[in-house]
mmCIF file of C-alpha atoms and ligand atoms in Angstrom:
data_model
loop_
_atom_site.group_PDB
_atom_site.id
_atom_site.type_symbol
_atom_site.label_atom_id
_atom_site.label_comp_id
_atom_site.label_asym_id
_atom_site.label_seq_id
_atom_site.Cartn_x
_atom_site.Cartn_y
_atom_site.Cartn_z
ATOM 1 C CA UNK A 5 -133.062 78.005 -24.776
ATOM 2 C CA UNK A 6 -135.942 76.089 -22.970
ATOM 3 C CA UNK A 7 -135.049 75.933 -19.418
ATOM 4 C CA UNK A 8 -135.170 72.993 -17.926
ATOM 5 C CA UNK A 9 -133.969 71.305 -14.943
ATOM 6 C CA UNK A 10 -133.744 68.060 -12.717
ATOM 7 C CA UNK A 11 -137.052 66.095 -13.083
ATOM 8 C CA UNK A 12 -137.619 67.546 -16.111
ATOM 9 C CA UNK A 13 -140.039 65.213 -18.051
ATOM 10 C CA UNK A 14 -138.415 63.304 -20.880
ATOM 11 C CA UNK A 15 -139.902 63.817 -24.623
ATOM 12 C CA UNK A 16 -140.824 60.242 -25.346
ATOM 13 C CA UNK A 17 -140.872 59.143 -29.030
ATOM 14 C CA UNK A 18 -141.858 55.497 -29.498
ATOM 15 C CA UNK A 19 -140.819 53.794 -32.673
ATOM 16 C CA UNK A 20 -142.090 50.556 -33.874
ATOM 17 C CA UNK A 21 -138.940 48.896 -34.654
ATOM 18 C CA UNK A 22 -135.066 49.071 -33.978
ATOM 19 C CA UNK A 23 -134.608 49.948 -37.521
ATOM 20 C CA UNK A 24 -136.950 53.073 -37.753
ATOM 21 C CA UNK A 25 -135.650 54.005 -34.420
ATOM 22 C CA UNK A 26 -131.974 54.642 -36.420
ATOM 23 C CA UNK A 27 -133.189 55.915 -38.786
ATOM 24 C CA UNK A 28 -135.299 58.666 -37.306
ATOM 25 C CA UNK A 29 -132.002 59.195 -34.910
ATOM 26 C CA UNK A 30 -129.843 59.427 -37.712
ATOM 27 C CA UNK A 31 -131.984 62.153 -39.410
ATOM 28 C CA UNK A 32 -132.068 64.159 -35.915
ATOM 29 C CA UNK A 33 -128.409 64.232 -35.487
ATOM 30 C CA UNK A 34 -127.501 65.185 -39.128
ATOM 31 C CA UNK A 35 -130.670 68.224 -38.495
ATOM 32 C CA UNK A 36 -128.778 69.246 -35.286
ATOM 33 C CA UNK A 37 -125.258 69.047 -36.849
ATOM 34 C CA UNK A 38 -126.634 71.531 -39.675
ATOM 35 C CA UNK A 39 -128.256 74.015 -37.105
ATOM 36 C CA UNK A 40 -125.199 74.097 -34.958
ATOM 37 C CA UNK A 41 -122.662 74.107 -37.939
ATOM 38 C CA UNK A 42 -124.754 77.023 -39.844
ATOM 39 C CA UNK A 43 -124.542 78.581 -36.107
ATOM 40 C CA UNK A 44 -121.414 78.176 -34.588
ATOM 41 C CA UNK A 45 -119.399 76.385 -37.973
ATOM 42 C CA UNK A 46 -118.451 73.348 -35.539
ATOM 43 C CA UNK A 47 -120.834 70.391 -33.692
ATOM 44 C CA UNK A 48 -119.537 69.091 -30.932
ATOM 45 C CA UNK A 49 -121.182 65.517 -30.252
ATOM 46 C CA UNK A 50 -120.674 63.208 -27.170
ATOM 47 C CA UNK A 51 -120.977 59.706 -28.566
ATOM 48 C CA UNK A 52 -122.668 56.684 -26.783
ATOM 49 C CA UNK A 53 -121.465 53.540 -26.191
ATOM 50 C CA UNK A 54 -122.955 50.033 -25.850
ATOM 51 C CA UNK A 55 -124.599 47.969 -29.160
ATOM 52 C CA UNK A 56 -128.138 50.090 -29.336
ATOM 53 C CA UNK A 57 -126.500 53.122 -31.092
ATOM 54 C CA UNK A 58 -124.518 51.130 -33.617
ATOM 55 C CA UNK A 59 -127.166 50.866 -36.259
ATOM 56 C CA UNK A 60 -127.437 55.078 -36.205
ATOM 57 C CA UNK A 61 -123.061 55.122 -36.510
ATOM 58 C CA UNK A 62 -123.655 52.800 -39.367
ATOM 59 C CA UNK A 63 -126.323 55.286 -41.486
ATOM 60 C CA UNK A 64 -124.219 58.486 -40.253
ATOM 61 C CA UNK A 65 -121.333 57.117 -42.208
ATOM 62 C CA UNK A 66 -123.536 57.226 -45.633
ATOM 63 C CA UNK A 67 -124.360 61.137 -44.932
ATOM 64 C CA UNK A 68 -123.293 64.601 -46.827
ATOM 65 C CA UNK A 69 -121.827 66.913 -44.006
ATOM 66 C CA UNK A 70 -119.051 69.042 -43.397
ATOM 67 C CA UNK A 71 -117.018 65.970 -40.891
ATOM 68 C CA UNK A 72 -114.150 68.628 -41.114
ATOM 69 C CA UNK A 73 -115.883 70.531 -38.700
ATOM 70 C CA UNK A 74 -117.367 67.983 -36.259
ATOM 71 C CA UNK A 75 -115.836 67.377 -33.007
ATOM 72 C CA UNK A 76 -116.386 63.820 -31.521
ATOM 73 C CA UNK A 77 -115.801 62.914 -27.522
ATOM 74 C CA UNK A 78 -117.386 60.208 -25.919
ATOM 75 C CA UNK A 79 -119.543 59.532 -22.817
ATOM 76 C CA UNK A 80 -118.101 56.465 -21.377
ATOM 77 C CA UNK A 81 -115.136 53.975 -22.344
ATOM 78 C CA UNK A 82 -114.232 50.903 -20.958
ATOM 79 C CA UNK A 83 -110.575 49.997 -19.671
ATOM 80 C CA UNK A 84 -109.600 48.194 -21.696
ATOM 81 C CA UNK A 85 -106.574 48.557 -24.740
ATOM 82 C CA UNK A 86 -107.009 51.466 -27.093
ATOM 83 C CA UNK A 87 -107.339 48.984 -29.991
ATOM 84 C CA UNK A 88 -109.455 46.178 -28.091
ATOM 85 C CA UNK A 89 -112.866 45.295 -29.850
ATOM 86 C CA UNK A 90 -115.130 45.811 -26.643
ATOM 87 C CA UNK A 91 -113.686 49.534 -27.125
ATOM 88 C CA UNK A 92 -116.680 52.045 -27.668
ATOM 89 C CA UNK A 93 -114.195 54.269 -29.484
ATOM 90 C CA UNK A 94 -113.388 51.081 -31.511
ATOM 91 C CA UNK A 95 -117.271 49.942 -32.253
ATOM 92 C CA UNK A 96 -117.663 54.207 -33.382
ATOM 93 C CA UNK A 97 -114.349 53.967 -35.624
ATOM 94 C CA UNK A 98 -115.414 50.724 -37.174
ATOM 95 C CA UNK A 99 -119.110 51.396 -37.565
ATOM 96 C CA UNK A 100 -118.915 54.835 -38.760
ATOM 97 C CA UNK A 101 -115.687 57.058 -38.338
ATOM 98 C CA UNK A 102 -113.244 55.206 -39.982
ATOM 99 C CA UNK A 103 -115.472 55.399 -42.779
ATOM 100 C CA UNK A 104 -115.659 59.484 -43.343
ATOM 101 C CA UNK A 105 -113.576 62.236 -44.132
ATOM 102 C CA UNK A 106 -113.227 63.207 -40.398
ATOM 103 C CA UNK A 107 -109.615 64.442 -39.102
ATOM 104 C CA UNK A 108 -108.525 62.287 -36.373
ATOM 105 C CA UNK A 109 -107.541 64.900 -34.839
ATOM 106 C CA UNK A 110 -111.188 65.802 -34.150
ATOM 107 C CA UNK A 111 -111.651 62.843 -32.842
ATOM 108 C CA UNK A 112 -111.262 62.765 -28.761
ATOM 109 C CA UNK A 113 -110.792 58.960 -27.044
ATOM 110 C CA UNK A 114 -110.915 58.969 -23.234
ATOM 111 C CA UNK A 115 -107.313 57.339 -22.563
ATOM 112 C CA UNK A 116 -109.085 54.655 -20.412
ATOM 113 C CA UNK A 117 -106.646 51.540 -21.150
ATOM 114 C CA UNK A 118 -104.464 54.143 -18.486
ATOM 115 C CA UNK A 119 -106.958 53.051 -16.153
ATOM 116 C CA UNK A 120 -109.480 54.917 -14.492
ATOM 117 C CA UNK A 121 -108.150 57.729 -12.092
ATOM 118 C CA UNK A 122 -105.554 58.868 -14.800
ATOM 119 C CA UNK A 123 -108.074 58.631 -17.809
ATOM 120 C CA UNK A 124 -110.682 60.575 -15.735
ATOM 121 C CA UNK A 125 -108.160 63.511 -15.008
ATOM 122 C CA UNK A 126 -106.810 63.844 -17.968
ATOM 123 C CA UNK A 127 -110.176 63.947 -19.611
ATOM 124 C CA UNK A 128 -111.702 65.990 -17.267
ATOM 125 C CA UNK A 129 -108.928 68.866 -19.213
ATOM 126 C CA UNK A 130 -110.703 68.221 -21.988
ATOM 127 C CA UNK A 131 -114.426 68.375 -21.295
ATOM 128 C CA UNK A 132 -113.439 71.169 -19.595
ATOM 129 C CA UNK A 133 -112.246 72.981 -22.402
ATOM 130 C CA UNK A 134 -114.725 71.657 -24.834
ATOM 131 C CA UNK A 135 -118.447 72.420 -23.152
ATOM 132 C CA UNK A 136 -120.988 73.166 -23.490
ATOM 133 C CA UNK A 137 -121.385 70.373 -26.177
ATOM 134 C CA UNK A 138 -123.924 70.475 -28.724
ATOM 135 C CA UNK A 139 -125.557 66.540 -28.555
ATOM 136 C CA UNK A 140 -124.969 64.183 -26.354
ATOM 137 C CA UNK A 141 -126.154 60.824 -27.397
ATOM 138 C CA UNK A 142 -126.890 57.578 -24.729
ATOM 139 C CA UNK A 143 -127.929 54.899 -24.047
ATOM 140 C CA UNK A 144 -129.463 53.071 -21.166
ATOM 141 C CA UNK A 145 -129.201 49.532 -19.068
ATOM 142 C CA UNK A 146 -131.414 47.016 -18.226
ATOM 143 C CA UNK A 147 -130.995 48.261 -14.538
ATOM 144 C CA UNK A 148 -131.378 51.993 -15.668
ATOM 145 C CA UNK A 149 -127.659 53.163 -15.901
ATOM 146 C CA UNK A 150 -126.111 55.487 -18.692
ATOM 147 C CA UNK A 151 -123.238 56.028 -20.001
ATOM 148 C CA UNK A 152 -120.865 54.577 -16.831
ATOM 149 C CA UNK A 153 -122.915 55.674 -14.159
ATOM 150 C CA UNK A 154 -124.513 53.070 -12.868
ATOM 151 C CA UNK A 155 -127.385 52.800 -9.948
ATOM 152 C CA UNK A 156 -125.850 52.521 -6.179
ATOM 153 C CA UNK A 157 -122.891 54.057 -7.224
ATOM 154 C CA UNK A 158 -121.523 58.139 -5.885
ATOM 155 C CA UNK A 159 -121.631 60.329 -8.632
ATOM 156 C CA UNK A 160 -121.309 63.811 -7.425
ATOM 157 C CA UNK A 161 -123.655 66.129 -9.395
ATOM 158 C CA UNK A 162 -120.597 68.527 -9.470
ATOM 159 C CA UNK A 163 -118.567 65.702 -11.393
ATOM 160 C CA UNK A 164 -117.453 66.426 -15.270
ATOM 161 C CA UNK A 165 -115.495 63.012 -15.277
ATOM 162 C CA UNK A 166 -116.136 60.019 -12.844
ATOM 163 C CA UNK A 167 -114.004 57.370 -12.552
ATOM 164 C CA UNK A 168 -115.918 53.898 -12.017
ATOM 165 C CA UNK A 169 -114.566 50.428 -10.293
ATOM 166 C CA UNK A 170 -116.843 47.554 -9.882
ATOM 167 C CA UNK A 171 -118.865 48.159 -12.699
ATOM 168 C CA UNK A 172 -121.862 45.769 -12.694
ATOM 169 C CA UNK A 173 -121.630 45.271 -16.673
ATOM 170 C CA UNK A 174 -118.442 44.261 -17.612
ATOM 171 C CA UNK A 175 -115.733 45.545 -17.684
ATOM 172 C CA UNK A 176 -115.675 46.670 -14.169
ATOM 173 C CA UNK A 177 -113.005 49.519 -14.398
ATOM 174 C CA UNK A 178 -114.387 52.450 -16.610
ATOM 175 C CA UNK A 179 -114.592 56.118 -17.227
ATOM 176 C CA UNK A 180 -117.663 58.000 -17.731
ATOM 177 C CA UNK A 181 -118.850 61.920 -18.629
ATOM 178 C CA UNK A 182 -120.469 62.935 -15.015
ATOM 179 C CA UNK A 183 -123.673 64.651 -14.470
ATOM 180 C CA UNK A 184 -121.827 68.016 -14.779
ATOM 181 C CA UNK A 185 -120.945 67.241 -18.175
ATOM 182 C CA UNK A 186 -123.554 65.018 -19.275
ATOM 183 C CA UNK A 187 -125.805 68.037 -18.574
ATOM 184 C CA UNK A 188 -124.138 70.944 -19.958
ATOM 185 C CA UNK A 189 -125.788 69.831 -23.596
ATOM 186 C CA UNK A 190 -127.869 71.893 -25.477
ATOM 187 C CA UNK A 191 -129.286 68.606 -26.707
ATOM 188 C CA UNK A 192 -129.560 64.901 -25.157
ATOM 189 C CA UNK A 193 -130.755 62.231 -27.260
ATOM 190 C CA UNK A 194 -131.077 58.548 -25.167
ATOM 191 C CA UNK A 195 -131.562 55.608 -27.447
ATOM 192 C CA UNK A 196 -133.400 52.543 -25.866
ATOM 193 C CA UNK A 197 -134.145 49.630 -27.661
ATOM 194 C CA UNK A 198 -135.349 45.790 -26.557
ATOM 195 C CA UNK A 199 -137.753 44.347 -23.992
ATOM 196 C CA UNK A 200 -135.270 43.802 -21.859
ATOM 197 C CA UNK A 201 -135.246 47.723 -20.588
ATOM 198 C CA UNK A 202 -139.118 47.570 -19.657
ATOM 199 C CA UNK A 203 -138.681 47.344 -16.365
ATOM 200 C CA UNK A 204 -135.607 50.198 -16.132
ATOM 201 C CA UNK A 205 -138.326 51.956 -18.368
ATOM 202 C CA UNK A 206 -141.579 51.461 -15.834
ATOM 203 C CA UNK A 207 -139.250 52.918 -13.132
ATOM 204 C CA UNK A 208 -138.214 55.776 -14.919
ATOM 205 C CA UNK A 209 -141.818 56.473 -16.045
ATOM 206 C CA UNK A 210 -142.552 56.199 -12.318
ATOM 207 C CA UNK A 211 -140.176 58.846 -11.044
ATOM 208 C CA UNK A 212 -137.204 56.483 -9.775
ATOM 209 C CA UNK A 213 -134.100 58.388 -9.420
ATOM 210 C CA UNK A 214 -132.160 56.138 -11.987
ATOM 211 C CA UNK A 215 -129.252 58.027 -12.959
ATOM 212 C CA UNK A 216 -130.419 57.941 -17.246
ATOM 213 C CA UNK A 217 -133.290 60.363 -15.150
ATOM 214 C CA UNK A 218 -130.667 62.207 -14.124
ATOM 215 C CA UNK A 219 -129.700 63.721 -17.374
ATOM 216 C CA UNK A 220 -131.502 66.574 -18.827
ATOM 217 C CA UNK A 221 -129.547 68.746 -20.834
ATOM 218 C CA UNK A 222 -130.178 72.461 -21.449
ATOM 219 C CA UNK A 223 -133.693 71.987 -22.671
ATOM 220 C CA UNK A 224 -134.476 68.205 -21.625
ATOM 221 C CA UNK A 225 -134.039 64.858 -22.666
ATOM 222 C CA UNK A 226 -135.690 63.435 -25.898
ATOM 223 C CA UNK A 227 -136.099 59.547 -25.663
ATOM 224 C CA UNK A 228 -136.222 57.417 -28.887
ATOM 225 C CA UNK A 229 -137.892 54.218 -27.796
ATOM 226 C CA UNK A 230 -138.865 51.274 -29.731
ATOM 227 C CA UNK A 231 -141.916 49.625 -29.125
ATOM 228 C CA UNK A 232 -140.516 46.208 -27.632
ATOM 229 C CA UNK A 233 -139.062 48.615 -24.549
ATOM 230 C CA UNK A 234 -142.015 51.045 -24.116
ATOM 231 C CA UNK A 235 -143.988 48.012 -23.825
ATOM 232 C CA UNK A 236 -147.502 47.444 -24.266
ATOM 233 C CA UNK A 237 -148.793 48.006 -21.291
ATOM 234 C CA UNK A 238 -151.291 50.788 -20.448
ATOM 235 C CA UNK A 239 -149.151 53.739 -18.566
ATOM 236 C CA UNK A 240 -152.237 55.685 -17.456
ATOM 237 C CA UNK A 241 -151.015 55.393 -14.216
ATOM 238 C CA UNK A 242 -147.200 56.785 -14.788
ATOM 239 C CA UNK A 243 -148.060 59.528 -17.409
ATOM 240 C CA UNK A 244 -146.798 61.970 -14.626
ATOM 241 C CA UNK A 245 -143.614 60.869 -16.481
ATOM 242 C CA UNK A 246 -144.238 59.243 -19.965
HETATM 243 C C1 6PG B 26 -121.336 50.820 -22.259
HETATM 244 C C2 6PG B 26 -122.348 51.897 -22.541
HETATM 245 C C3 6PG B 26 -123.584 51.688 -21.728
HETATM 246 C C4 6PG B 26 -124.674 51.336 -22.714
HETATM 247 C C5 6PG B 26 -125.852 50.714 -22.025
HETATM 248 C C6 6PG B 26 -126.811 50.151 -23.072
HETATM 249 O O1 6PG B 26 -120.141 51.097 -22.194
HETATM 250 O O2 6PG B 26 -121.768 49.673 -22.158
HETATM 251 O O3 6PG B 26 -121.881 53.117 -22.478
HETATM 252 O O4 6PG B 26 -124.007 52.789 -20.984
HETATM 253 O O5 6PG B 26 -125.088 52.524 -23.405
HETATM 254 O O6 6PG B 26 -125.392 49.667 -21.197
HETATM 255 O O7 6PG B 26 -126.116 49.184 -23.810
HETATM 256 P P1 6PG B 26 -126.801 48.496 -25.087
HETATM 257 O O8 6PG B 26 -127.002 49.588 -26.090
HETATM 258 O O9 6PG B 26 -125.792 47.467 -25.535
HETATM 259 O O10 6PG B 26 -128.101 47.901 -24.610
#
């Protein structure tokens, strides 16, 4: 295990287009889910939310793997109803894992139409019980937030599950894996796609504290970029970071 800590630089890899991007993802996940199921004969993966990873959910559900033996939680959910379309559990089921042989009971919602103080404890049982997880997968805002955990807002590094109120991206109530938990991965893979994450991106590259910068992993956070977000601009003077 590499170690690696806060600051550590993230691996960039910039892909031309949305579509490679997924693809290339897709590949990486099914590689780690082999390793870890050859290793341990179970993958736990922490799903992310949003529209970015969609496109990866959608080739994951065409792959050859054991699903018997993969354990799915999630990094975020809104609060809204369990069956409500601007669910991420409901864009995962309906993109990908309603569409494989995987036992629901493998499957692990955060309760967050109970709102977020209840959700958050009674997930925080189960991320306790489940890490260190294998992959986590995210994603990241235009203003440089991940999963739930947005800019301005407490999140004590100690935290496995935050509860959020006044999101800035809709809805504002939420639940979202904390630091703690985000970071006790022995992988992180954070998918950013479209020109409208430049600027998140520049600050990142420039050492801003933005909590996506704040996740790391076990061994440090790979990045798959496409080429619209990395932007074109020379980064000479941020390759400290990029
Ligand atoms: C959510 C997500 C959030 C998302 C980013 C990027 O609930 O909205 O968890 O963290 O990953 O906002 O969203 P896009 O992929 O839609 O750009």
């Amino acid at each position: 295990m590499t170690a690696a800590g806060p600051g550590q630089a993230p691996r960039w890899h910039v892909m031309p287009d949305p579509a490679m991007l997924a693809r290339v993802v897709a590949q990486r996940i099914l590689e780690l889910a082999t390793a870890f199921l050859a290793g341990q004969g179970v993958f736990r993966i922490v799903l992310a939310g949003g529209t970015t990873p969609e496109a990866v959910y959608r080739l994951l559900a065409a792959a050859t793997t054991d699903w018997s033996r993969w354990q799915i939680y999630f990094g975020d959910e809104r609060c809204l109803e369990a069956d409500h379309p601007g669910r991420n559990s409901v864009m995962a089921a309906r993109s990908w894992l309603d569409r494989v042989p995987l036992p629901a009971t493998n499957i692990h919602p955060i309760p967050a139409e109970t709102g977020p103080e209840a959700a958050a404890c009674s997930y925080r049982a189960r991320v306790q019980e489940a890490r260190p997880f294998h992959l986590v997968l995210l994603g990241m805002g235009e203003d440089g937030h991940t999963a739930s955990l947005f800019p301005g807002q407490d999140h004590p590094e100690s935290e496995l599950v935050h509860p959020v109120h006044h999101a800035p991206k809709p809805p504002p109530d939420r639940v979202s894996l904390g630091f703690a938990a985000l970071n006790d991965a022995e992988q992180v893979i954070i998918l950013v796609t479209g020109a409208n994450k430049q600027a998140a991106v520049e600050q990142w590259c420039s050492g801003a504290g933005l909590p996506v910068a704040g996740v790391h992993g076990h061994a440090g956070a790979d990045v798959y970029i496409d080429a619209d977000a990395w932007g074109d601009r020379n980064r000479r003077d941020v390759r400290l970071h990029c």
